[in-house]
mmCIF file of C-alpha atoms in Angstrom:
data_model
loop_
_atom_site.group_PDB
_atom_site.id
_atom_site.type_symbol
_atom_site.label_atom_id
_atom_site.label_comp_id
_atom_site.label_asym_id
_atom_site.label_seq_id
_atom_site.Cartn_x
_atom_site.Cartn_y
_atom_site.Cartn_z
ATOM 1 C CA MET A 30 19.872 100.300 107.682
ATOM 2 C CA ASP A 31 16.505 99.174 109.359
ATOM 3 C CA SER A 32 15.161 96.495 107.025
ATOM 4 C CA GLU A 33 11.436 98.089 107.003
ATOM 5 C CA ALA A 34 12.962 101.387 105.869
ATOM 6 C CA GLY A 35 15.043 99.632 103.367
ATOM 7 C CA ARG A 36 11.735 97.954 101.822
ATOM 8 C CA ARG A 37 9.531 101.037 102.272
ATOM 9 C CA PRO A 38 12.082 104.000 101.853
ATOM 10 C CA TRP A 39 9.199 106.721 101.882
ATOM 11 C CA LEU A 40 7.662 105.094 105.333
ATOM 12 C CA ALA A 41 5.279 107.511 107.132
ATOM 13 C CA ARG A 42 5.510 110.269 104.163
ATOM 14 C CA ARG A 43 2.334 111.902 102.866
ATOM 15 C CA VAL A 44 1.899 112.322 98.962
ATOM 16 C CA LEU A 45 -1.467 114.201 97.835
ATOM 17 C CA LEU A 46 -2.043 112.412 94.316
ATOM 18 C CA GLY A 47 -4.547 114.663 92.128
ATOM 19 C CA VAL A 48 -6.492 113.065 89.397
ATOM 20 C CA THR A 49 -8.173 114.861 86.666
ATOM 21 C CA GLY A 50 -10.254 114.113 83.717
ATOM 22 C CA GLY A 51 -7.979 112.598 81.153
ATOM 23 C CA VAL A 52 -7.672 109.225 79.665
ATOM 24 C CA ALA A 53 -4.309 108.844 81.161
ATOM 25 C CA ALA A 54 -6.068 108.335 84.418
ATOM 26 C CA TYR A 55 -5.652 104.989 84.657
ATOM 27 C CA LYS A 56 -1.998 105.249 84.884
ATOM 28 C CA SER A 57 -2.228 107.012 88.257
ATOM 29 C CA VAL A 58 -4.161 103.885 89.803
ATOM 30 C CA GLN A 59 -0.351 102.254 89.333
ATOM 31 C CA VAL A 60 1.352 105.282 90.637
ATOM 32 C CA ALA A 61 -0.935 105.418 93.932
ATOM 33 C CA ARG A 62 -0.055 101.515 94.160
ATOM 34 C CA ASP A 63 3.537 101.793 93.876
ATOM 35 C CA LEU A 64 4.107 104.818 96.217
ATOM 36 C CA THR A 65 2.064 102.948 98.678
ATOM 37 C CA LEU A 66 4.212 99.947 98.369
ATOM 38 C CA LEU A 67 6.941 102.223 98.991
ATOM 39 C CA GLY A 68 5.434 103.431 102.276
ATOM 40 C CA ALA A 69 3.842 106.875 101.268
ATOM 41 C CA GLU A 70 0.753 107.623 102.627
ATOM 42 C CA VAL A 71 -1.117 108.717 99.627
ATOM 43 C CA ASP A 72 -4.412 110.922 99.775
ATOM 44 C CA VAL A 73 -5.915 110.719 96.139
ATOM 45 C CA VAL A 74 -8.349 113.557 95.261
ATOM 46 C CA LEU A 75 -10.460 113.040 92.034
ATOM 47 C CA SER A 76 -11.982 115.884 90.082
ATOM 48 C CA ALA A 77 -15.554 115.354 88.808
ATOM 49 C CA ALA A 78 -14.270 114.729 85.150
ATOM 50 C CA ALA A 79 -11.674 112.023 86.480
ATOM 51 C CA ARG A 80 -14.571 109.902 88.150
ATOM 52 C CA ARG A 81 -15.824 109.442 84.213
ATOM 53 C CA PHE A 82 -12.408 107.596 83.664
ATOM 54 C CA VAL A 83 -11.652 105.858 87.018
ATOM 55 C CA THR A 84 -13.555 105.043 90.222
ATOM 56 C CA PRO A 85 -12.498 106.072 93.699
ATOM 57 C CA LEU A 86 -12.745 102.569 94.533
ATOM 58 C CA SER A 87 -9.921 101.456 92.493
ATOM 59 C CA PHE A 88 -7.506 103.829 94.423
ATOM 60 C CA GLU A 89 -8.961 102.822 97.731
ATOM 61 C CA ALA A 90 -8.389 99.236 96.652
ATOM 62 C CA VAL A 91 -4.275 99.739 95.834
ATOM 63 C CA THR A 92 -3.825 102.429 98.944
ATOM 64 C CA GLY A 93 -5.975 101.217 101.865
ATOM 65 C CA ARG A 94 -7.071 105.097 101.971
ATOM 66 C CA ARG A 95 -10.716 106.432 101.575
ATOM 67 C CA ALA A 96 -10.436 108.296 97.694
ATOM 68 C CA LEU A 97 -11.757 111.920 98.131
ATOM 69 C CA THR A 98 -13.983 113.517 95.557
ATOM 70 C CA GLU A 99 -16.243 116.433 97.050
ATOM 71 C CA LEU A 100 -14.973 119.693 98.570
ATOM 72 C CA PHE A 101 -18.120 119.877 101.003
ATOM 73 C CA SER A 102 -18.796 116.953 102.880
ATOM 74 C CA ALA A 103 -19.540 115.967 106.680
ATOM 75 C CA GLU A 104 -15.999 115.432 107.377
ATOM 76 C CA GLY A 105 -15.662 119.454 108.149
ATOM 77 C CA ALA A 106 -15.073 122.550 105.987
ATOM 78 C CA ALA A 107 -11.200 122.587 106.825
ATOM 79 C CA ARG A 108 -10.230 119.061 105.103
ATOM 80 C CA HIS A 109 -8.616 121.273 102.044
ATOM 81 C CA LEU A 110 -6.438 122.556 104.516
ATOM 82 C CA ARG A 111 -5.423 119.462 105.944
ATOM 83 C CA LEU A 112 -4.990 117.652 102.644
ATOM 84 C CA GLY A 113 -2.633 120.680 101.512
ATOM 85 C CA SER A 114 -0.388 121.277 104.609
ATOM 86 C CA ASP A 115 0.090 117.998 105.680
ATOM 87 C CA ALA A 116 1.422 116.875 102.245
ATOM 88 C CA ASP A 117 5.322 116.268 101.920
ATOM 89 C CA ALA A 118 4.775 116.069 97.912
ATOM 90 C CA VAL A 119 2.076 116.729 95.324
ATOM 91 C CA CYS A 120 1.671 114.671 92.335
ATOM 92 C CA VAL A 121 -1.369 115.720 89.610
ATOM 93 C CA ALA A 122 -1.197 112.878 87.093
ATOM 94 C CA PRO A 123 -2.741 113.552 84.587
ATOM 95 C CA ALA A 124 -3.074 117.396 84.443
ATOM 96 C CA THR A 125 -5.398 118.128 81.936
ATOM 97 C CA ALA A 126 -5.362 121.647 79.831
ATOM 98 C CA ASP A 127 -8.557 122.654 81.845
ATOM 99 C CA PHE A 128 -6.870 121.771 85.147
ATOM 100 C CA LEU A 129 -3.758 123.787 84.000
ATOM 101 C CA GLY A 130 -5.768 126.886 83.061
ATOM 102 C CA ARG A 131 -7.678 126.837 86.402
ATOM 103 C CA MET A 132 -4.620 126.150 88.597
ATOM 104 C CA ALA A 133 -2.860 129.254 86.849
ATOM 105 C CA ALA A 134 -5.232 131.233 87.168
ATOM 106 C CA GLY A 135 -5.526 130.591 91.092
ATOM 107 C CA ARG A 136 -9.129 129.165 90.984
ATOM 108 C CA ALA A 137 -10.424 127.440 93.704
ATOM 109 C CA ASP A 138 -13.785 125.827 92.890
ATOM 110 C CA ASP A 139 -13.013 122.040 93.693
ATOM 111 C CA LEU A 140 -11.354 120.058 96.238
ATOM 112 C CA LEU A 141 -8.314 119.656 94.316
ATOM 113 C CA THR A 142 -7.530 123.308 93.254
ATOM 114 C CA THR A 143 -8.626 124.577 96.660
ATOM 115 C CA SER A 144 -6.238 122.011 98.700
ATOM 116 C CA LEU A 145 -3.559 123.036 96.558
ATOM 117 C CA LEU A 146 -3.565 126.604 97.626
ATOM 118 C CA ALA A 147 -2.793 125.198 101.279
ATOM 119 C CA VAL A 148 0.438 123.402 99.823
ATOM 120 C CA ARG A 149 3.934 124.168 100.821
ATOM 121 C CA ALA A 150 5.583 121.165 99.647
ATOM 122 C CA PRO A 151 6.820 120.838 96.175
ATOM 123 C CA ILE A 152 4.025 120.112 93.477
ATOM 124 C CA LEU A 153 4.422 117.803 90.433
ATOM 125 C CA LEU A 154 2.333 118.465 87.343
ATOM 126 C CA PHE A 155 2.179 115.826 84.622
ATOM 127 C CA PRO A 156 0.598 117.406 81.885
ATOM 128 C CA ALA A 157 -1.335 114.793 79.412
ATOM 129 C CA MET A 158 -3.412 115.937 76.359
ATOM 130 C CA ASN A 159 -3.568 116.092 72.745
ATOM 131 C CA THR A 160 -0.496 117.422 70.772
ATOM 132 C CA LEU A 161 -2.840 120.341 69.302
ATOM 133 C CA MET A 162 -4.250 120.933 72.684
ATOM 134 C CA LEU A 163 -0.667 121.168 74.051
ATOM 135 C CA GLU A 164 0.303 123.773 71.182
ATOM 136 C CA HIS A 165 -2.408 126.110 71.734
ATOM 137 C CA PRO A 166 -1.207 129.468 72.794
ATOM 138 C CA ARG A 167 -3.294 129.576 76.198
ATOM 139 C CA VAL A 168 -1.923 126.092 76.838
ATOM 140 C CA ALA A 169 1.547 127.207 76.455
ATOM 141 C CA ALA A 170 0.959 130.383 78.415
ATOM 142 C CA ASN A 171 -0.228 128.529 81.467
ATOM 143 C CA LEU A 172 2.374 125.877 81.512
ATOM 144 C CA GLU A 173 4.791 128.869 81.136
ATOM 145 C CA LYS A 174 3.309 130.607 84.172
ATOM 146 C CA LEU A 175 3.121 127.418 86.295
ATOM 147 C CA ARG A 176 6.733 127.064 85.679
ATOM 148 C CA GLY A 177 7.635 130.456 86.911
ATOM 149 C CA THR A 178 5.903 129.432 90.108
ATOM 150 C CA SER A 179 7.821 128.823 93.217
ATOM 151 C CA GLY A 180 7.692 125.297 94.507
ATOM 152 C CA VAL A 181 5.845 123.979 91.197
ATOM 153 C CA GLU A 182 7.367 121.696 88.247
ATOM 154 C CA ILE A 183 6.188 120.382 85.162
ATOM 155 C CA CYS A 184 6.987 117.140 84.357
ATOM 156 C CA GLY A 185 7.060 115.871 80.654
ATOM 157 C CA PRO A 186 4.664 115.675 78.738
ATOM 158 C CA GLY A 187 6.671 112.717 76.653
ATOM 159 C CA VAL A 188 6.248 111.763 72.969
ATOM 160 C CA GLY A 189 4.093 108.698 71.983
ATOM 161 C CA ARG A 190 0.906 107.141 70.964
ATOM 162 C CA LEU A 191 -2.005 109.304 72.184
ATOM 163 C CA ALA A 192 -5.647 108.313 72.804
ATOM 164 C CA ALA A 193 -6.817 109.864 69.611
ATOM 165 C CA GLY A 194 -4.838 107.294 67.639
ATOM 166 C CA GLU A 195 -2.414 109.377 66.205
ATOM 167 C CA VAL A 196 1.083 107.300 65.747
ATOM 168 C CA GLU A 197 3.112 109.757 68.023
ATOM 169 C CA GLY A 198 2.826 112.814 69.209
ATOM 170 C CA ALA A 199 4.017 115.135 72.385
ATOM 171 C CA GLY A 200 1.283 115.266 74.845
ATOM 172 C CA ARG A 201 1.726 111.807 76.488
ATOM 173 C CA MET A 202 1.937 111.537 80.252
ATOM 174 C CA LEU A 203 5.032 109.747 81.633
ATOM 175 C CA GLU A 204 4.963 106.498 82.615
ATOM 176 C CA PRO A 205 3.844 105.342 86.164
ATOM 177 C CA ASP A 206 7.654 104.528 86.928
ATOM 178 C CA GLU A 207 8.640 107.505 85.609
ATOM 179 C CA ILE A 208 6.249 109.424 87.999
ATOM 180 C CA THR A 209 6.941 107.540 91.092
ATOM 181 C CA ALA A 210 10.707 108.217 90.467
ATOM 182 C CA LEU A 211 10.246 112.052 90.332
ATOM 183 C CA VAL A 212 7.704 112.127 93.347
ATOM 184 C CA GLY A 213 10.268 109.972 95.371
ATOM 185 C CA ARG A 214 12.874 112.758 94.269
ATOM 186 C CA ALA A 215 10.727 115.306 95.982
ATOM 187 C CA LEU A 216 10.313 113.479 99.087
ATOM 188 C CA GLY A 217 14.112 112.973 99.206
ATOM 189 C CA SER A 218 14.883 116.693 98.701
ATOM 190 C CA ALA A 219 12.099 117.595 101.435
ATOM 191 C CA ARG A 220 13.652 115.335 103.680
ATOM 192 C CA LEU A 221 16.827 117.630 103.479
ATOM 193 C CA GLY A 222 19.361 115.029 103.797
ATOM 194 C CA ALA A 223 23.153 115.203 103.580
ATOM 195 C CA LEU A 224 23.097 114.480 99.901
ATOM 196 C CA ALA A 225 20.508 117.333 99.227
ATOM 197 C CA SER A 226 22.018 119.634 96.553
ATOM 198 C CA ARG A 227 25.321 117.778 96.496
ATOM 199 C CA LYS A 228 26.817 117.354 93.334
ATOM 200 C CA VAL A 229 27.513 113.464 92.743
ATOM 201 C CA LEU A 230 29.364 111.538 90.075
ATOM 202 C CA VAL A 231 28.761 107.652 89.673
ATOM 203 C CA THR A 232 30.575 105.670 87.577
ATOM 204 C CA ALA A 233 28.879 102.224 86.295
ATOM 205 C CA GLY A 234 29.041 99.541 84.218
ATOM 206 C CA PRO A 235 31.984 97.568 82.204
ATOM 207 C CA THR A 236 34.307 99.006 79.755
ATOM 208 C CA ARG A 237 35.221 97.487 76.275
ATOM 209 C CA GLU A 238 38.811 97.189 74.823
ATOM 210 C CA PRO A 239 38.620 96.782 71.046
ATOM 211 C CA VAL A 240 40.653 93.773 69.825
ATOM 212 C CA ASP A 241 39.662 94.522 66.270
ATOM 213 C CA THR A 242 36.528 96.175 64.587
ATOM 214 C CA VAL A 243 34.396 93.552 66.197
ATOM 215 C CA ARG A 244 35.583 91.565 69.028
ATOM 216 C CA TYR A 245 36.720 93.390 72.446
ATOM 217 C CA LEU A 246 37.940 92.350 75.848
ATOM 218 C CA GLY A 247 35.284 93.111 78.742
ATOM 219 C CA ASN A 248 33.698 91.608 81.617
ATOM 220 C CA ARG A 249 30.043 90.533 82.725
ATOM 221 C CA SER A 250 29.089 93.876 84.606
ATOM 222 C CA SER A 251 25.628 94.901 83.984
ATOM 223 C CA GLY A 252 26.013 97.997 85.591
ATOM 224 C CA ARG A 253 23.169 97.533 88.329
ATOM 225 C CA MET A 254 24.969 98.494 91.355
ATOM 226 C CA GLY A 255 25.965 101.525 89.552
ATOM 227 C CA TYR A 256 22.863 102.761 88.181
ATOM 228 C CA ALA A 257 20.803 101.965 91.320
ATOM 229 C CA LEU A 258 23.609 104.183 93.279
ATOM 230 C CA ALA A 259 23.067 106.803 90.813
ATOM 231 C CA GLU A 260 18.962 106.466 90.914
ATOM 232 C CA SER A 261 19.266 106.519 94.770
ATOM 233 C CA ALA A 262 21.333 109.675 95.247
ATOM 234 C CA TRP A 263 19.334 111.630 92.951
ATOM 235 C CA LEU A 264 15.894 110.358 94.820
ATOM 236 C CA ARG A 265 17.711 112.178 97.665
ATOM 237 C CA GLY A 266 17.841 115.480 96.121
ATOM 238 C CA ALA A 267 21.618 115.052 94.734
ATOM 239 C CA ASP A 268 22.763 116.809 91.125
ATOM 240 C CA VAL A 269 24.132 113.163 89.837
ATOM 241 C CA VAL A 270 25.969 112.786 86.769
ATOM 242 C CA LEU A 271 26.326 108.973 85.887
ATOM 243 C CA VAL A 272 29.288 107.966 83.494
ATOM 244 C CA THR A 273 28.502 104.375 82.216
ATOM 245 C CA GLY A 274 30.424 102.038 80.268
ATOM 246 C CA PRO A 275 28.184 99.943 77.813
ATOM 247 C CA SER A 276 24.677 98.836 79.657
ATOM 248 C CA GLU A 277 21.175 98.366 78.435
ATOM 249 C CA LEU A 278 20.033 99.959 81.607
ATOM 250 C CA SER A 279 18.119 103.329 81.852
ATOM 251 C CA VAL A 280 17.900 106.150 84.768
ATOM 252 C CA PRO A 281 15.190 108.831 85.416
ATOM 253 C CA ASP A 282 15.748 111.836 82.750
ATOM 254 C CA GLY A 283 17.201 113.949 85.828
ATOM 255 C CA ILE A 284 20.065 112.152 86.055
ATOM 256 C CA ALA A 285 22.923 113.446 83.360
ATOM 257 C CA VAL A 286 24.501 110.530 81.555
ATOM 258 C CA ARG A 287 27.714 110.340 80.028
ATOM 259 C CA ARG A 288 28.510 107.226 77.844
ATOM 260 C CA CYS A 289 31.955 105.866 77.014
ATOM 261 C CA GLU A 290 33.187 102.218 75.752
ATOM 262 C CA THR A 291 36.729 102.253 76.757
ATOM 263 C CA ALA A 292 38.587 102.761 80.311
ATOM 264 C CA ARG A 293 40.742 105.600 78.487
ATOM 265 C CA GLU A 294 37.447 107.288 77.397
ATOM 266 C CA MET A 295 35.759 106.753 80.949
ATOM 267 C CA ARG A 296 39.104 108.390 82.454
ATOM 268 C CA ASP A 297 38.615 111.248 80.418
ATOM 269 C CA ARG A 298 35.028 111.807 81.204
ATOM 270 C CA VAL A 299 35.470 111.551 84.887
ATOM 271 C CA VAL A 300 38.670 114.012 84.877
ATOM 272 C CA GLU A 301 36.136 116.549 83.336
ATOM 273 C CA ILE A 302 33.520 115.934 85.676
ATOM 274 C CA ALA A 303 35.265 115.281 88.884
ATOM 275 C CA PRO A 304 36.773 118.675 89.807
ATOM 276 C CA ASP A 305 33.686 120.210 90.927
ATOM 277 C CA ARG A 306 31.926 117.088 92.352
ATOM 278 C CA ASP A 307 31.270 116.698 96.268
ATOM 279 C CA LEU A 308 31.055 112.966 96.076
ATOM 280 C CA CYS A 309 32.441 110.671 93.717
ATOM 281 C CA ILE A 310 31.059 106.894 93.598
ATOM 282 C CA PHE A 311 33.192 104.639 91.641
ATOM 283 C CA ALA A 312 31.250 101.348 91.007
ATOM 284 C CA ALA A 313 32.286 100.849 87.231
ATOM 285 C CA ALA A 314 34.074 97.352 86.370
ATOM 286 C CA VAL A 315 36.972 99.111 84.313
ATOM 287 C CA ALA A 316 38.959 96.690 82.466
ATOM 288 C CA ASP A 317 42.856 96.507 83.883
ATOM 289 C CA LEU A 318 44.107 95.610 80.557
ATOM 290 C CA ARG A 319 43.652 96.447 77.170
ATOM 291 C CA PRO A 320 45.209 95.195 73.725
ATOM 292 C CA ARG A 321 48.141 96.988 72.750
ATOM 293 C CA GLN A 322 47.127 97.201 69.417
ATOM 294 C CA THR A 323 43.568 97.053 67.601
ATOM 295 C CA ALA A 324 43.381 95.755 64.135
ATOM 296 C CA GLU A 325 41.471 98.188 61.722
ATOM 297 C CA ARG A 326 39.365 95.370 60.268
ATOM 298 C CA LYS A 327 37.850 92.326 61.585
ATOM 299 C CA LEU A 328 40.405 89.346 61.820
ATOM 300 C CA LYS A 329 39.534 86.285 59.864
ATOM 301 C CA ARG A 330 39.999 83.000 61.073
ATOM 302 C CA ARG A 331 41.488 81.720 57.549
ATOM 303 C CA ASP A 332 44.021 84.180 58.012
ATOM 304 C CA LEU A 333 45.278 83.683 61.298
ATOM 305 C CA PRO A 334 48.091 81.603 62.480
ATOM 306 C CA GLU A 335 47.794 78.384 64.533
ATOM 307 C CA GLU A 336 48.630 80.264 67.672
ATOM 308 C CA VAL A 337 47.694 83.953 68.323
ATOM 309 C CA PHE A 338 49.393 86.250 70.904
ATOM 310 C CA LEU A 339 47.648 89.236 72.188
ATOM 311 C CA GLU A 340 50.136 91.616 73.567
ATOM 312 C CA LEU A 341 48.347 93.267 76.529
ATOM 313 C CA ALA A 342 49.074 96.716 78.223
ATOM 314 C CA PRO A 343 47.983 98.248 81.228
ATOM 315 C CA ASN A 344 44.776 100.655 81.388
ATOM 316 C CA PRO A 345 44.734 103.744 83.499
ATOM 317 C CA ASP A 346 43.268 103.972 86.806
ATOM 318 C CA VAL A 347 40.335 105.758 86.540
ATOM 319 C CA ALA A 348 39.226 106.259 90.126
ATOM 320 C CA LEU A 349 42.854 107.581 90.796
ATOM 321 C CA ALA A 350 42.689 109.864 88.240
ATOM 322 C CA ALA A 351 39.409 111.541 89.128
ATOM 323 C CA VAL A 352 40.198 111.453 93.114
ATOM 324 C CA GLN A 353 43.341 113.489 91.417
ATOM 325 C CA ALA A 354 41.216 115.607 89.978
ATOM 326 C CA MET A 355 38.899 116.558 92.558
ATOM 327 C CA GLU A 356 39.481 120.276 93.677
ATOM 328 C CA ASN A 357 37.103 120.528 96.703
ATOM 329 C CA GLU A 358 37.226 118.358 100.191
ATOM 330 C CA GLY A 359 35.278 115.926 98.058
ATOM 331 C CA PHE A 360 34.195 112.343 99.535
ATOM 332 C CA SER A 361 35.454 109.592 97.369
ATOM 333 C CA VAL A 362 34.120 105.911 97.467
ATOM 334 C CA GLY A 363 35.999 102.966 95.914
ATOM 335 C CA PHE A 364 34.858 99.571 94.904
ATOM 336 C CA ALA A 365 36.661 96.356 95.148
ATOM 337 C CA LEU A 366 35.550 92.916 93.506
ATOM 338 C CA GLU A 367 37.948 90.218 94.714
ATOM 339 C CA SER A 368 38.286 86.654 94.542
ATOM 340 C CA GLU A 369 40.693 86.274 97.629
ATOM 341 C CA ASN A 370 42.062 88.186 100.291
ATOM 342 C CA MET A 371 38.877 90.579 100.100
ATOM 343 C CA LEU A 372 39.261 92.536 103.345
ATOM 344 C CA GLU A 373 43.186 92.984 103.052
ATOM 345 C CA ASN A 374 42.883 94.176 99.165
ATOM 346 C CA ALA A 375 40.056 96.411 100.045
ATOM 347 C CA ARG A 376 41.747 97.758 103.036
ATOM 348 C CA ALA A 377 44.833 98.546 100.883
ATOM 349 C CA LYS A 378 42.529 100.886 98.875
ATOM 350 C CA LEU A 379 42.093 103.269 101.853
ATOM 351 C CA VAL A 380 45.802 103.395 102.625
ATOM 352 C CA GLY A 381 46.982 107.174 101.940
ATOM 353 C CA GLY A 382 43.396 108.341 101.978
ATOM 354 C CA ARG A 383 42.642 107.533 98.365
ATOM 355 C CA PHE A 384 38.909 106.914 99.311
ATOM 356 C CA ASP A 385 37.071 107.779 102.162
ATOM 357 C CA MET A 386 35.292 104.497 101.777
ATOM 358 C CA VAL A 387 35.991 101.298 100.309
ATOM 359 C CA VAL A 388 32.622 98.720 99.318
ATOM 360 C CA ALA A 389 33.984 95.243 98.890
ATOM 361 C CA ASN A 390 32.135 92.350 97.286
ATOM 362 C CA PRO A 391 33.294 88.642 96.639
ATOM 363 C CA ALA A 392 33.825 87.717 92.994
ATOM 364 C CA GLY A 393 32.411 84.188 92.248
ATOM 365 C CA ASP A 394 29.325 84.602 94.369
ATOM 366 C CA PRO A 395 26.318 83.508 92.224
ATOM 367 C CA ASP A 396 24.052 85.429 94.357
ATOM 368 C CA ALA A 397 26.085 88.564 94.253
ATOM 369 C CA GLY A 398 28.029 90.637 91.799
ATOM 370 C CA PHE A 399 28.535 90.573 88.102
ATOM 371 C CA GLY A 400 24.545 89.813 86.457
ATOM 372 C CA ALA A 401 22.728 89.411 89.965
ATOM 373 C CA THR A 402 20.255 91.690 91.059
ATOM 374 C CA THR A 403 20.882 91.126 94.662
ATOM 375 C CA ASN A 404 24.771 92.014 96.279
ATOM 376 C CA ARG A 405 26.557 91.152 99.303
ATOM 377 C CA VAL A 406 28.934 93.791 100.333
ATOM 378 C CA THR A 407 31.157 95.057 103.096
ATOM 379 C CA VAL A 408 31.736 98.358 103.795
ATOM 380 C CA LEU A 409 35.178 99.778 105.067
ATOM 381 C CA ARG A 410 36.025 103.262 106.720
ATOM 382 C CA PRO A 411 39.515 104.398 108.021
ATOM 383 C CA GLY A 412 39.841 103.378 111.649
ATOM 384 C CA ARG A 413 36.479 101.653 111.742
ATOM 385 C CA GLU A 414 35.834 97.857 111.701
ATOM 386 C CA PRO A 415 34.549 96.824 108.564
ATOM 387 C CA GLU A 416 30.773 96.196 108.186
ATOM 388 C CA LYS A 417 29.248 93.319 106.557
ATOM 389 C CA LEU A 418 25.744 93.984 105.221
ATOM 390 C CA PRO A 419 23.305 90.939 104.227
ATOM 391 C CA LEU A 420 22.394 89.874 100.840
ATOM 392 C CA MET A 421 20.104 92.195 99.352
ATOM 393 C CA GLU A 422 18.593 93.660 96.104
ATOM 394 C CA LYS A 423 21.184 95.950 94.830
ATOM 395 C CA THR A 424 18.550 98.884 95.253
ATOM 396 C CA ARG A 425 18.615 98.215 99.004
ATOM 397 C CA VAL A 426 22.152 97.813 98.998
ATOM 398 C CA ALA A 427 22.569 101.170 97.022
ATOM 399 C CA ASP A 428 20.453 102.974 99.765
ATOM 400 C CA ALA A 429 22.474 101.252 102.590
ATOM 401 C CA ILE A 430 25.746 102.600 101.115
ATOM 402 C CA LEU A 431 24.346 105.914 100.561
ATOM 403 C CA ASP A 432 22.771 106.134 104.402
ATOM 404 C CA ARG A 433 26.331 105.741 105.677
ATOM 405 C CA ILE A 434 27.916 107.922 103.129
ATOM 406 C CA GLU A 435 25.134 110.660 104.165
ATOM 407 C CA THR A 436 26.262 109.946 107.954
ATOM 408 C CA ALA A 437 29.792 110.395 107.186
ATOM 409 C CA LEU A 438 29.342 113.714 105.340
ATOM 410 C CA GLU A 439 27.106 114.821 108.327
ATOM 411 C CA ARG A 440 29.921 114.124 110.762
ATOM 412 C CA ARG A 441 32.535 116.091 108.717
#
């Protein structure tokens, strides 16, 4: 994968960021910054009320582009047409009750609402207002009308502390990282790559095999690699289900998450989900063994003999069970974490068509694998030479893997 594209996946993509007059407007500066760092060209349009909360200069400092405020200017009467028609995605954050009403009515009385009438790209609206305003029948009717408008998506609002001082309530705008992820998904869908609208299953994290009611056998997997793959696939427009063992990580709300503890639970989840999936990626670090018996209470030290022997039984092969359950011509990707003979053992997983691709990485590398934020992998395909990728952040490794999956799907 091109290194610049890896660092800035939305290079040369145009985003129109509309900012209207609410307290949450300060969060939009972070959104503009994050989108710019990811390569997008961000055109910011502020309403008159928005300028009471944030200044154009703040956005210009983080985007390197002039923030726009006026419908009529010396730049020409067609500026609103260019802003709307050139956008690959549109984000209005915050979207106030007043703005939602004007957009629902088709008004074109400022630069933002006028520009939106020329948009043919996805439009994402992020409402932000007091709970009482959100629950007003007219606001609810406007939101319902906009939800039924082609190309418009209402994102949120969330529940949390509001500006007026309430402890908690509905109407809080989503956080900048959530907004950035949703805009990224819109950009990915607009790109219409091979994963757009595909059904994808990703497994992630460790499994825990109970010894008693407190202790378990497990491993140090954080789940970062699988979570990064799930989010990257979702950003490319895929319909993603993530089956995960215990993990403290999170993913955007648009990803369906199925949680489990043991290998047998994970097997049951994936066998249920796999039949209608177009792509299955098995990144979970599933325990190969489990205690044959589990104590029904916590084992106390004083009750244990001098030597304790734990009888182990093999766990089911989760990936194999899922591949066998796939009913269509799906594409399957396995992972191989190896402490020795890495390529030889990874190639063995390709034999017999069990997987269409295997991603191998070395165990024991302090910069890669369990617990690390970076990874160093080798990608194997049948009939091809192994492709060794450099050490990268796991988010970039996920993008590199999915780039190669998309290429393979396009050639099928």
